[in-house]
Short mmCIF file of C-alpha atoms in Angstrom, two decimals:
data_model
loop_
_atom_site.label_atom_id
_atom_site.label_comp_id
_atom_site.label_asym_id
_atom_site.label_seq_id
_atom_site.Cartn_x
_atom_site.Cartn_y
_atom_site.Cartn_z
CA UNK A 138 17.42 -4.98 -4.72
CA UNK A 139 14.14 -5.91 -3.79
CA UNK A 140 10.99 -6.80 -5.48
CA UNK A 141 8.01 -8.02 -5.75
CA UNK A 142 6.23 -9.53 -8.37
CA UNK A 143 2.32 -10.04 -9.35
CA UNK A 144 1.97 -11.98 -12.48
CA UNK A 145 -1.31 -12.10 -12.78
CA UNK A 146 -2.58 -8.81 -14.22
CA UNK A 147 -6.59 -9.62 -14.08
CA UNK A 148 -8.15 -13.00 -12.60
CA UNK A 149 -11.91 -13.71 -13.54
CA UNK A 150 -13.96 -16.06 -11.63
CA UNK A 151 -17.05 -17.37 -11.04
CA UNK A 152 -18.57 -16.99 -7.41
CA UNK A 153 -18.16 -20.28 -5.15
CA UNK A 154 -15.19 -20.70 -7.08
CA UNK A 155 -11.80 -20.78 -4.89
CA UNK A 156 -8.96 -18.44 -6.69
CA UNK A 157 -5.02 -18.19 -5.93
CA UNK A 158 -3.32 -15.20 -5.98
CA UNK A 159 0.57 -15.48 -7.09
CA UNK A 160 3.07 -13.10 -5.16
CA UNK A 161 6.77 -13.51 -5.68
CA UNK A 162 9.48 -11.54 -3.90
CA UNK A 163 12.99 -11.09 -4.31
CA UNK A 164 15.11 -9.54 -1.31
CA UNK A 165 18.53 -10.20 0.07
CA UNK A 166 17.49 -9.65 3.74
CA UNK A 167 17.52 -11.97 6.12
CA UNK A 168 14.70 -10.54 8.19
CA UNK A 169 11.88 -9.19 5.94
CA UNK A 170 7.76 -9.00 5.92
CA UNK A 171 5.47 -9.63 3.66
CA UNK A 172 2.32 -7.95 3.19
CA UNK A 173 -1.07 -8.33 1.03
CA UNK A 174 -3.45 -5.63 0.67
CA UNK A 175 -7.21 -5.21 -0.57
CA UNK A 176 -7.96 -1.96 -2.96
CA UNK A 177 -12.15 -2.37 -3.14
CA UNK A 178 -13.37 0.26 -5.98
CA UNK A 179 -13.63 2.69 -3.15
CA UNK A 180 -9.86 2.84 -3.33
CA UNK A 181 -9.07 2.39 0.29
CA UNK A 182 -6.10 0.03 0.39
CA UNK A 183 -7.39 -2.40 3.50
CA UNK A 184 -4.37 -4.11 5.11
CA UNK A 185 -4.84 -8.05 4.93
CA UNK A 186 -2.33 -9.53 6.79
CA UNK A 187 1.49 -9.25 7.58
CA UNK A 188 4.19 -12.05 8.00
CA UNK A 189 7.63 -12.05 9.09
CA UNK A 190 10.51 -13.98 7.02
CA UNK A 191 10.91 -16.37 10.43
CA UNK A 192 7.67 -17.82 10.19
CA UNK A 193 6.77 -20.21 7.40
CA UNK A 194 3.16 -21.29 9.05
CA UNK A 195 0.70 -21.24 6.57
CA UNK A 196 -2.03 -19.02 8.05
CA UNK A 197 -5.72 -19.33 7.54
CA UNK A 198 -8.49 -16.55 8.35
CA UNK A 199 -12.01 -17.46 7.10
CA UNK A 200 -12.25 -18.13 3.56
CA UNK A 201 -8.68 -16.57 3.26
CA UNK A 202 -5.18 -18.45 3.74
CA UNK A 203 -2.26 -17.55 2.32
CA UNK A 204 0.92 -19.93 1.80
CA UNK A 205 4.44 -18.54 2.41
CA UNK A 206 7.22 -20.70 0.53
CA UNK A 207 10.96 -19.27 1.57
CA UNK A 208 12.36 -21.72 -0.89
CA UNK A 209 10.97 -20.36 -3.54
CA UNK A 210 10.06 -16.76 -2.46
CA UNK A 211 6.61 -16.75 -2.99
CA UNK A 212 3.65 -15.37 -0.75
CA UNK A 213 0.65 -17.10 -2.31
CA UNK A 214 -3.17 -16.16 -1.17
CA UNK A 215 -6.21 -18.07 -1.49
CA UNK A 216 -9.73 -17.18 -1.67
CA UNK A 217 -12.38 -20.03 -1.16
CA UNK A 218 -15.55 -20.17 -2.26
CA UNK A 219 -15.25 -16.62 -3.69
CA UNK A 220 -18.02 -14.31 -3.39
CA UNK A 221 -18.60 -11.04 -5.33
CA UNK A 222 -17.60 -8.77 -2.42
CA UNK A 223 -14.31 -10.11 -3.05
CA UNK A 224 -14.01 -8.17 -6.42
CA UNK A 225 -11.13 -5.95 -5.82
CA UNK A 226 -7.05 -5.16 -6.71
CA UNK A 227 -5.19 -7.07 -4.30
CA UNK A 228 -1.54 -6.02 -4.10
CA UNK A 229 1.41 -7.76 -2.37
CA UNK A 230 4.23 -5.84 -0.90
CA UNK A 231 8.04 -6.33 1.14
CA UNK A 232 9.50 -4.94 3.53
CA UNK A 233 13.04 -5.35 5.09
CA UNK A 234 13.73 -4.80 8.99
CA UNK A 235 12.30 -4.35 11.69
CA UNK A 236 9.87 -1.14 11.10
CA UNK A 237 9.91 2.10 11.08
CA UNK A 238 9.88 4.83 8.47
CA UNK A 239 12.79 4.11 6.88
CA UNK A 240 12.00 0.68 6.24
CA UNK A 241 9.35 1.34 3.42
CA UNK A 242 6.72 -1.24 1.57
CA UNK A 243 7.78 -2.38 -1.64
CA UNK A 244 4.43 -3.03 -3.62
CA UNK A 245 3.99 -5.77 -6.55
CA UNK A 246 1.54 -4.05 -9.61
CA UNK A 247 -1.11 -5.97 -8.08
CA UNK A 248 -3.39 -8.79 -9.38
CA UNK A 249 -7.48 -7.67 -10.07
CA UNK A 250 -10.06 -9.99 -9.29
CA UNK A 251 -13.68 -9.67 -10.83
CA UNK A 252 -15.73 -12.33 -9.16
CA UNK A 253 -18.77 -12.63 -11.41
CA UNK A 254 -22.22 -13.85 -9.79
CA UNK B 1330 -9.62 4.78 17.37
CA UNK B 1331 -7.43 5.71 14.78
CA UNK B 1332 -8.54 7.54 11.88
CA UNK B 1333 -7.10 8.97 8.49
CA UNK B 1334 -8.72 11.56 6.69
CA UNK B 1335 -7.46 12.80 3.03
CA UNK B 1336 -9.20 14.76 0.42
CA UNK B 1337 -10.09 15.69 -1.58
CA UNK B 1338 -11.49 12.78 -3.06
CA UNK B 1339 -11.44 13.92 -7.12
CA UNK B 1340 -9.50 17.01 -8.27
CA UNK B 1341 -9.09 17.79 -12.15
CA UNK B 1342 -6.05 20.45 -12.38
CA UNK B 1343 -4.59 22.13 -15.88
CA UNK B 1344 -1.24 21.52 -16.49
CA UNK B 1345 0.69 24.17 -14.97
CA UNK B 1346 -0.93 24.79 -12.09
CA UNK B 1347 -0.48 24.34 -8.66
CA UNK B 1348 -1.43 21.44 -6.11
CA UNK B 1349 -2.31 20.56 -2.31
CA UNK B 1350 -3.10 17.75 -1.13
CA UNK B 1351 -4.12 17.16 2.52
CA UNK B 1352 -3.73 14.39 5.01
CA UNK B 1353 -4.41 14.21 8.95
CA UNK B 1354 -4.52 11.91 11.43
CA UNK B 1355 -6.53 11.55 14.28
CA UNK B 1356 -6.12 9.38 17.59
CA UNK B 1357 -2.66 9.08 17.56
CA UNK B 1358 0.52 10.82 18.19
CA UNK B 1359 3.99 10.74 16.35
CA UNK B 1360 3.02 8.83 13.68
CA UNK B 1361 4.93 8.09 10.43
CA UNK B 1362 3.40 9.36 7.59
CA UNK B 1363 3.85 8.09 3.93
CA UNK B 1364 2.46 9.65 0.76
CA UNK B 1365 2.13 7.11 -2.44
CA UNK B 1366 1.02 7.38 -6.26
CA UNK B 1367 -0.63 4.68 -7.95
CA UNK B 1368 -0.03 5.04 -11.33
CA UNK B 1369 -2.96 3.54 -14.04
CA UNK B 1370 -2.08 0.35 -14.30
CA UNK B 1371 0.67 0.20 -11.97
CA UNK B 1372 1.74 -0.46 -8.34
CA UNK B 1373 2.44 2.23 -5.37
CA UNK B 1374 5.16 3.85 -5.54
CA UNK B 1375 6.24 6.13 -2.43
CA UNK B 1376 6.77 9.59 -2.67
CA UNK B 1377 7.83 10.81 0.36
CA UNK B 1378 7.72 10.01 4.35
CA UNK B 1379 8.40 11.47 7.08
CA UNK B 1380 9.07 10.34 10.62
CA UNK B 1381 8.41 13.90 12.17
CA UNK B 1382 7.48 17.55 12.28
CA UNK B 1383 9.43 19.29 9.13
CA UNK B 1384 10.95 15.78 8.75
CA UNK B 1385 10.85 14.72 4.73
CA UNK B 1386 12.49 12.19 2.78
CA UNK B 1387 12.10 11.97 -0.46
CA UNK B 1388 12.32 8.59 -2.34
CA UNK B 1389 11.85 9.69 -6.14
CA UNK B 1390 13.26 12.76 -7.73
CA UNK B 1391 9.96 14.60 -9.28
CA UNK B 1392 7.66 17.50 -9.46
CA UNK B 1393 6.29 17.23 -6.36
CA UNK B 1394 7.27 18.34 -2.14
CA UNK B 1395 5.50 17.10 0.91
CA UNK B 1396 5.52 19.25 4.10
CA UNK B 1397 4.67 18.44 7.41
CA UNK B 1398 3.55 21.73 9.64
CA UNK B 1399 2.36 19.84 12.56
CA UNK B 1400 2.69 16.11 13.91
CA UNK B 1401 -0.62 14.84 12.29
CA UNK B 1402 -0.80 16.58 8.79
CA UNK B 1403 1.22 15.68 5.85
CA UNK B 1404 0.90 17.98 2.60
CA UNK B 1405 1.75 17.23 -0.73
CA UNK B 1406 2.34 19.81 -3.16
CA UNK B 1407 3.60 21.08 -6.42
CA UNK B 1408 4.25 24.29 -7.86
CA UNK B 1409 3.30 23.30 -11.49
CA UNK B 1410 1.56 20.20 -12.27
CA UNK B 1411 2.63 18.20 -15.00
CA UNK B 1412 0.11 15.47 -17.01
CA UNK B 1413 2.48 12.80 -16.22
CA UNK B 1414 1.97 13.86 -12.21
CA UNK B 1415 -1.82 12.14 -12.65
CA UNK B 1416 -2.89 9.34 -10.54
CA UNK B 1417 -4.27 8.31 -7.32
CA UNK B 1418 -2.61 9.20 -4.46
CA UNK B 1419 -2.60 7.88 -1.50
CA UNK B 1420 -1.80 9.07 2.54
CA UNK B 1421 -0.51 6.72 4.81
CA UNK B 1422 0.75 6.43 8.32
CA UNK B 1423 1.96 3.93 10.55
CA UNK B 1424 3.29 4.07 14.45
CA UNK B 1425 6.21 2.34 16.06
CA UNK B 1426 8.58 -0.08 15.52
CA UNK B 1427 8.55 -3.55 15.13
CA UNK B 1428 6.69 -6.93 14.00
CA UNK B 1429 3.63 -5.05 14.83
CA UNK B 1430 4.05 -2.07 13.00
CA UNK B 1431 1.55 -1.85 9.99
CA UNK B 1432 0.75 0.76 7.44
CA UNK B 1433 -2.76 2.37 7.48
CA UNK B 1434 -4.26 3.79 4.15
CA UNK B 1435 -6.33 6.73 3.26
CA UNK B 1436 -9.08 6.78 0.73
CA UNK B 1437 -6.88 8.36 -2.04
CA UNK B 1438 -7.30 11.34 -4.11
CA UNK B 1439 -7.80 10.62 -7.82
CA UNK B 1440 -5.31 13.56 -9.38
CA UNK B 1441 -6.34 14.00 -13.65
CA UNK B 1442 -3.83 16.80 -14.97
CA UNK B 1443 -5.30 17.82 -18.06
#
């Protein structure tokens, strides 16, 4: 079966402060991508970035990277230097295959960050 | 560009009566279309999809049925709305196949059954 899994129910930081957000995914697939999303109050989920299970790179876009560890499932993200725009649910999500309808995002309960000014 | 419109935004409903729930698309053709609830408190959890015109599947047994009349609308409906049937919920679509396939949101419509 697969899973995901957001620990961290509410994160509270202080801007300028970096944060981690802690994704962990269980699947038996051997092809699979992983998936984190931004829910600003507005409620628009904003698609972050995507990464396939072949690809272990550590990827780095601004003042976000995120850390993929196969060994021990986890999809980690980072915000650095945290600012309060950043104040939002941020969910991971799975999914196996190659695309299509049928392969459908599995979404963690997500994690919400209150950066305070 | 590609663009996803869903409303309405808020709707308060009694319990017992109906619901419709509206999605389109715009710029694109033959898209996949997804409809999710976000529970308070909780992840997404998909409701239905469909891959084409009067194509459905349904992933959770419920109160609710999603239709799809032509290629870039996607309904969601029920005949009697229940108070556990509140949440936000949340259109979706998505085109192709692929590593570069990737799943576009609405803005939601926050559903309070009272």
């Amino acid at each position: 079966a697969q899973k995901v899994t957001q620990a961290q129910t509410e994160i509270s930081v202080v801007e300028k402060e970096d944060v981690t957000l802690d994704c962990v995914y269980e699947t038996r697939d051997t092809t699979y991508y992983l998936f984190w999303y931004k829910q600003p109050p507005s409620g628009e989920l904003v698609f972050l970035i995507r990464r396939n299970s072949f690809d272990e790179q550590n990827e780095i876009s601004g003042r976000y990277s995120w850390n993929f560890q196969k060994s021990t499932s986890s999809f980690n993200f980072t915000i650095t230097a945290s600012q309060v725009v950043d104040s939002a649910v941020y969910f991971c999500a799975l999914r196996k295959g190659y695309g299509g309808a049928t392969n459908k995002l599995i979404f963690g309960t997500g994690t919400l960050l209150a950066v305070q000014p | 560009s590609q663009t996803i419109h869903q409303w309405p935004a808020t709707l308060v409903q009694p319990v017992g009566s109906p619901l419709s729930l509206e999605c389109t698309v715009e710029g694109t053709s033959n898209p996949n279309l997804y409809w999710y609830r976000q529970a308070a408190g909780r992840g997404l959890q998909l409701l239905f999809y469909s891959v084409g015109i009067g194509q459905i599947s349904s992933e959770v047994p419920q109160n609710l049925s999603a239709s799809r009349p032509q290629d870039r609308q996607f309904i969601l409906s029920s005949k009697k709305l229940l108070l556990s049937d509140s949440g936000f919920y949340l259109c979706a679509w998505s085109v192709g196949v692929g590593p570069n396939e990737k799943l576009f949101f609405g803005s939601g419509t926050q559903l309070s059954v009272l």
